[in-house]
Coordinates of C-alpha atoms in Angstrom, one line a residue:
X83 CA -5.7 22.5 -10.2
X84 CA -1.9 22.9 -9.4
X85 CA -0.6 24.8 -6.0
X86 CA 1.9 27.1 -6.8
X87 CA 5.7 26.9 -5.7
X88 CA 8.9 29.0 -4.5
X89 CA 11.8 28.4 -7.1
X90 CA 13.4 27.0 -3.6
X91 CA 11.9 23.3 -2.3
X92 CA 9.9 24.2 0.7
X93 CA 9.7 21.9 3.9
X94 CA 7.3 18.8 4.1
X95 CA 4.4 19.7 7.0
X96 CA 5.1 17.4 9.7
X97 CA 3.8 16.8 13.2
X98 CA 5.0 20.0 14.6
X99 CA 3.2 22.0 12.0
X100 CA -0.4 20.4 13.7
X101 CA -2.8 21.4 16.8
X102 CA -1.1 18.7 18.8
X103 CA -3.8 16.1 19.0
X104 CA -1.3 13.9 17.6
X105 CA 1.3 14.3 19.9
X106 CA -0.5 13.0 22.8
X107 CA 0.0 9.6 24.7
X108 CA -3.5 8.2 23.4
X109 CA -2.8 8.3 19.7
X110 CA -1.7 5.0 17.9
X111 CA -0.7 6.2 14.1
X112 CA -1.2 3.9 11.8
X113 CA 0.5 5.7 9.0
X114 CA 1.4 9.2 8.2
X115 CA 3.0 11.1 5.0
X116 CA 6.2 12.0 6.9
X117 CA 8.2 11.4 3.9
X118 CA 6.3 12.1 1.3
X119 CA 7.7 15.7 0.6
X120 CA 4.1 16.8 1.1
X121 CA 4.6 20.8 1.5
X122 CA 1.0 21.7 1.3
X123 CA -0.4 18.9 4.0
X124 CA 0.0 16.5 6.5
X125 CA -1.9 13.5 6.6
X126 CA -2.2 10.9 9.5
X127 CA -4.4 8.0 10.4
X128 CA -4.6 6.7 13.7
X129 CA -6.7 5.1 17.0
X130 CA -7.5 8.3 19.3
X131 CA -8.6 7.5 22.9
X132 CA -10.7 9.3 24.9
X133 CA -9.5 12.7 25.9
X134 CA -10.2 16.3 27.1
X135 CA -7.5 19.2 26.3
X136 CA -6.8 22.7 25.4
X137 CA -4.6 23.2 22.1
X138 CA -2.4 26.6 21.4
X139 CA -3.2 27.9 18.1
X140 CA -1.4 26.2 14.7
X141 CA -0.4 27.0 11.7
X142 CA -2.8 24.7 9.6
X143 CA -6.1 24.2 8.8
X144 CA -7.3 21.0 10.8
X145 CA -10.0 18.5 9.2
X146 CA -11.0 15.1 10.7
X147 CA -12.9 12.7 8.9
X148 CA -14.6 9.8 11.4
X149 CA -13.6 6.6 10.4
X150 CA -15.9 4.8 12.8
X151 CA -18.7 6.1 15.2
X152 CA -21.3 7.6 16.5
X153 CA -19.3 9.1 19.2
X154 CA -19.9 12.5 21.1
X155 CA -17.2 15.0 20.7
X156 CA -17.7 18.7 22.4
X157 CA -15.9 21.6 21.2
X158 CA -15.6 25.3 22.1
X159 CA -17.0 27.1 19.5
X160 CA -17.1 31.2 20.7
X161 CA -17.4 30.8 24.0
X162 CA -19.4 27.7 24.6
X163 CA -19.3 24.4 24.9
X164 CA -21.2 22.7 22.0
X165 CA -21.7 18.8 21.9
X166 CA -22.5 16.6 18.8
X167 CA -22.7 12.8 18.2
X168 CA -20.7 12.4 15.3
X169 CA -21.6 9.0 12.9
X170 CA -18.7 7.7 10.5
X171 CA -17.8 10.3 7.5
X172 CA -18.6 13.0 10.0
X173 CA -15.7 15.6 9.6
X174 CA -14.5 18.2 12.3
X175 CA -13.1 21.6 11.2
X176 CA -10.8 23.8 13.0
X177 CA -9.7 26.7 11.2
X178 CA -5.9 27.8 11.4
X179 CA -4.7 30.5 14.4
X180 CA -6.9 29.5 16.6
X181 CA -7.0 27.6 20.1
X182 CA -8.9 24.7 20.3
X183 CA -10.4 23.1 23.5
X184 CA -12.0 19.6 22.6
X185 CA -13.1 16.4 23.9
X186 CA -13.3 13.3 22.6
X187 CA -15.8 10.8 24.8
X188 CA -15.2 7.3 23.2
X189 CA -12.6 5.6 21.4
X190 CA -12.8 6.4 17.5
X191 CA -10.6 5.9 14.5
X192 CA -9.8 9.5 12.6
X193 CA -7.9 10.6 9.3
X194 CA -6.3 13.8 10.3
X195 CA -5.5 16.4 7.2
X196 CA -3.8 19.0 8.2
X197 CA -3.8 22.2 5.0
X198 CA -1.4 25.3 5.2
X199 CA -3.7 28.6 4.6
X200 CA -1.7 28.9 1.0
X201 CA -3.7 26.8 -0.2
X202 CA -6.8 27.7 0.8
X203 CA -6.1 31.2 -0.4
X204 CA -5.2 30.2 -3.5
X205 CA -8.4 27.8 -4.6
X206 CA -10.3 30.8 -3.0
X207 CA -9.3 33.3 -5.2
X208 CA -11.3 35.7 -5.1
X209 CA -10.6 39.1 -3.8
X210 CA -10.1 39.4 -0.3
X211 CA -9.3 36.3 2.0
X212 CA -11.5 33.1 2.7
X213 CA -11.7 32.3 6.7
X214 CA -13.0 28.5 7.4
X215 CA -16.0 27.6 9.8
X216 CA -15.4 26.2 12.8
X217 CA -17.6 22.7 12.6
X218 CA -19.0 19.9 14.3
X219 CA -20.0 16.5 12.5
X220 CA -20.7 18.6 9.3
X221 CA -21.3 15.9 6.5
X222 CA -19.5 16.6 3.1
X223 CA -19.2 13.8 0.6
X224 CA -16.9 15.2 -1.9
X225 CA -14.6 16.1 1.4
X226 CA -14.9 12.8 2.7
X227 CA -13.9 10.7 -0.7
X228 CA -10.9 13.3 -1.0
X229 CA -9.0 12.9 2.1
X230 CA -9.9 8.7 1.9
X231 CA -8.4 9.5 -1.8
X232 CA -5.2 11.1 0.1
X233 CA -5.2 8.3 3.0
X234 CA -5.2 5.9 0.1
X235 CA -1.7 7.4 -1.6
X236 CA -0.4 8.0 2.3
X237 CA -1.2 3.9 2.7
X238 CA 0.2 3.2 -0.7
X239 CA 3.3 5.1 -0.3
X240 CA 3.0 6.5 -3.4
X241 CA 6.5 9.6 -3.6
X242 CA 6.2 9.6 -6.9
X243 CA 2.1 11.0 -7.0
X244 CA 2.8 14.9 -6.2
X245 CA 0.5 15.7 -9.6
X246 CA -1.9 13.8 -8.4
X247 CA -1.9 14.4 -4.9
X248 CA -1.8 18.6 -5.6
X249 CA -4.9 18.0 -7.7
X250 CA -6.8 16.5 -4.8
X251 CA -5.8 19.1 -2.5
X252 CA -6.9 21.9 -5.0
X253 CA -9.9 20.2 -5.2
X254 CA -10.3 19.9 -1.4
X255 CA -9.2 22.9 -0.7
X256 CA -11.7 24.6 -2.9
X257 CA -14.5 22.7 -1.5
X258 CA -14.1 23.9 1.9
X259 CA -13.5 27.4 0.6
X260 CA -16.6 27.0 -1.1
X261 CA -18.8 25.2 1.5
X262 CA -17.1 25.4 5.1
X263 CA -16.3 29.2 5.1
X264 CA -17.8 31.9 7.5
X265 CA -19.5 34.5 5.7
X266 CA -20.7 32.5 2.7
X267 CA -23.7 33.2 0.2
X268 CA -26.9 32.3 1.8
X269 CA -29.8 31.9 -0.3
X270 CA -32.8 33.7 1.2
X271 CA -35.5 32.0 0.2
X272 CA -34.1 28.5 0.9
X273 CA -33.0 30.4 4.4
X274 CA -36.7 31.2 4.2
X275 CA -38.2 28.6 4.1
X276 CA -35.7 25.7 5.4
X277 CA -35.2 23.7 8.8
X278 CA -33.4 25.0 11.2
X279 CA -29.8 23.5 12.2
X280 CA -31.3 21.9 15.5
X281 CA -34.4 20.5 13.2
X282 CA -31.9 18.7 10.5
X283 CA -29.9 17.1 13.0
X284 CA -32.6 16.0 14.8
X285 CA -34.2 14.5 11.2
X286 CA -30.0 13.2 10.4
X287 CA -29.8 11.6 13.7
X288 CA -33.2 9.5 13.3
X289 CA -32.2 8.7 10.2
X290 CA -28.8 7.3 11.2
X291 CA -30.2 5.4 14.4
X292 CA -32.8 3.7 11.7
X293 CA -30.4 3.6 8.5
X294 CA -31.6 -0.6 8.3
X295 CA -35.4 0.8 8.8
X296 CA -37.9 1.4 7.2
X297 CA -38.8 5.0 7.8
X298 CA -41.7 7.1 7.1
X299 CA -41.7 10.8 6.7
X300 CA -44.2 11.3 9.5
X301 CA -41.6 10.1 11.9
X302 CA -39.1 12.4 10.8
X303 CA -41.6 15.4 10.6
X304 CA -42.4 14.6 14.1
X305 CA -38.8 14.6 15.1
X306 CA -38.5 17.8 13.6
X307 CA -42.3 19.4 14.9
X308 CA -43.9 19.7 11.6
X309 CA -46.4 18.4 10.1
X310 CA -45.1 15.8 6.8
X311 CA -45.8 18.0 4.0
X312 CA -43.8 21.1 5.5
X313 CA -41.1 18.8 6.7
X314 CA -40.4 17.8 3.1
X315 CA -40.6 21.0 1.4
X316 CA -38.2 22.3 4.2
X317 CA -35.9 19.4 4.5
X318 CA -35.6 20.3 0.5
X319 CA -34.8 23.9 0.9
X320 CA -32.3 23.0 3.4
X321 CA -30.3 20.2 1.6
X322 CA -31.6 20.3 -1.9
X323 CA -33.1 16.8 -1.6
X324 CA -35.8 15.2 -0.3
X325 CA -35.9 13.0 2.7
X326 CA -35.7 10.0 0.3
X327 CA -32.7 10.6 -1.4
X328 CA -31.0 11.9 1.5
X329 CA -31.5 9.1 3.5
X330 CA -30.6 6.8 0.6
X331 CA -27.3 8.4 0.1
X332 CA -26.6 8.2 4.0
X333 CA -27.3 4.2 3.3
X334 CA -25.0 4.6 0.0
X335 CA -22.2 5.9 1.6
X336 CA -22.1 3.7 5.0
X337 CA -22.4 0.6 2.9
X338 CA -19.2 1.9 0.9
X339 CA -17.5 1.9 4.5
X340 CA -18.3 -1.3 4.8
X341 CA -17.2 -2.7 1.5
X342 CA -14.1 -0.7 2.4
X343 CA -13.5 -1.8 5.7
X344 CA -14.9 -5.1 6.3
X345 CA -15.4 -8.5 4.7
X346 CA -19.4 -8.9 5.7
X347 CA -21.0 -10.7 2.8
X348 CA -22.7 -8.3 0.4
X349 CA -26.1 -9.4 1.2
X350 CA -25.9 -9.2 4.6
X351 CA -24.0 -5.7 4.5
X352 CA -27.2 -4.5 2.3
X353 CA -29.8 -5.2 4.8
X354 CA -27.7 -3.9 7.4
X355 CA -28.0 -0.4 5.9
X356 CA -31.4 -0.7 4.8
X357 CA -31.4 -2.0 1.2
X358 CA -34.1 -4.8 0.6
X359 CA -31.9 -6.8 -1.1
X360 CA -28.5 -7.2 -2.7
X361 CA -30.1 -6.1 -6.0
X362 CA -31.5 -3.0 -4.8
X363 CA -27.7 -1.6 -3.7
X364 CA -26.4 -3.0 -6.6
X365 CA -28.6 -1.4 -8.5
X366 CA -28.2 2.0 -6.5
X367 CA -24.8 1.9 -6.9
X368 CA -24.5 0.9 -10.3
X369 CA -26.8 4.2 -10.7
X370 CA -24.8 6.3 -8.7
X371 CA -21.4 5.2 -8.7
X372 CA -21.3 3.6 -12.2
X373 CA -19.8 0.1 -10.4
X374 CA -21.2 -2.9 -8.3
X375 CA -20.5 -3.4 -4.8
X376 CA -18.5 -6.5 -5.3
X377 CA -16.3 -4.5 -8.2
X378 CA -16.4 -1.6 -5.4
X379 CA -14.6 -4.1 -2.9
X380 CA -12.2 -5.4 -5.2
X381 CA -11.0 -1.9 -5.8
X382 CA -10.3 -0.8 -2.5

């Protein structure tokens, strides 16, 4: 998918072009794409510290992707204050125009992307305009690998990838258009019959505190005040798995984090998200991914 161009070069997005977040004392970049000739986004990666603030309106699209965590961030969303804790590949999304009052209550590493609306538009396309949600510790795979997949050409600094780098953004940008916009398709009779938001995160969040656990579904239908057999027929309509193979692919994708961003030995790091063995993640992986955790380390 290509973004489309003036016949003129337009200006890279820098830091002015974002909320501000970025701009205050507590942020410690890491690495940026200033310089990359990105017109389309602006990518940073950085330490945030602990903060509270109100943020004028900007002119991009803001999506941070957790590095690290839990932590508790609160947002106003309408005209309340909302809380959520927020694991690693949680992602926070602030639509453009708007002001944003946030805090942040613990210290937490963050990839920032920040999108011009151009995009957006133009994966949309559709009639009419797409308008993004305003979220809080959503959890989006595809989103997740796509801005690490951006992070990684901002680390490599990589001028020379634009064809590459549009594609992911296409892609990005039509997954949020997709699955992070107000007003989207609901399917009734999954709507029906699902969990309600405060019942999956309730379910998510056990899961997460017990990712090296063992877990049965009675403890999660408890969590969530039903009885096991409606749990997992709901939990299904809602997220199109069942409890199983969600809560393997939450295991999955924090033992990718640490293959990415640590060197604990591979059969420790499988226990430590709930695997029985080093075999049984290889073997997930090698199911899933098509590669082998030590093949997966090597590559990143």
């Amino acid at each position: 998918m290509g973004l489309s161009t003036s016949s003129e070069t337009m200006p890279e997005l820098g830091l002015l072009d974002t909320a501000g977040i970025l701009r205050r004392p507590g942020v410690s970049p890491e690495r940026t794409s200033s310089g990359l000739g990105w017109e389309h986004a602006y990518v940073s990666t950085q330490r945030e510290q602990p903060y509270h603030a109100t943020f004028e309106a900007a002119p991009t699209h803001l999506l941070i992707l957790h590095l690290g965590g839990p932590v508790t961030v609160r947002r106003r969303i309408s005209r309340s204050m909302r809380a959520q804790r927020i694991p690693a590949g949680g992602i926070f999304l602030h639509p453009a125009g708007r002001a944003l009052d946030v805090e942040l209550q613990g210290g937490l590493d963050t990839v920032h992307l920040y999108l011009s609306d151009s995009v957006l538009q133009e994966a949309h396309g559709e009639g009419g305009t797409v308008e993004l949600a305003e979220e809080l510790g959503s959890s989006d795979p595809l989103i997740e690998q796509l801005v690490l997949a951006l992070d990684g050409v901002v680390r490599l600094r990589e001028p020379s990838a634009r064809t590459y780098v549009d594609h992911l953004l296409g892609t990005l940008a039509a997954q949020l258009a997709r699955a992070h916009a107000t007003g989207r398709p609901v399917d009734r009779d999954s709507a029906a019959s699902g969990l309600t938001s405060r019942q999956l995160m309730s379910a998510r969040e056990l899961m997460e505190t017990r990712l090296s656990e063992p877990l049965p579904v009675a403890e999660l239908a408890s969590a969530a005040g039903l009885s096991a057999s409606q749990f997992s027929r709901q939990f299904r309509a809602s997220t199109g798995k069942s409890p199983h193979q969600f809560l393997l692919q939450l295991r999955l994708d924090h033992a990718r984090r640490l293959l990415r961003t640590t060197t604990l030995p591979i059969a420790d790091l499988a226990a430590h998200c709930g695997f029985s063995h080093q075999e049984h993640l290889t073997r997930v992986m090698r199911a899933k991914l098509g590669t082998t955790p030590a093949a997966f380390r090597r590559a990143c």
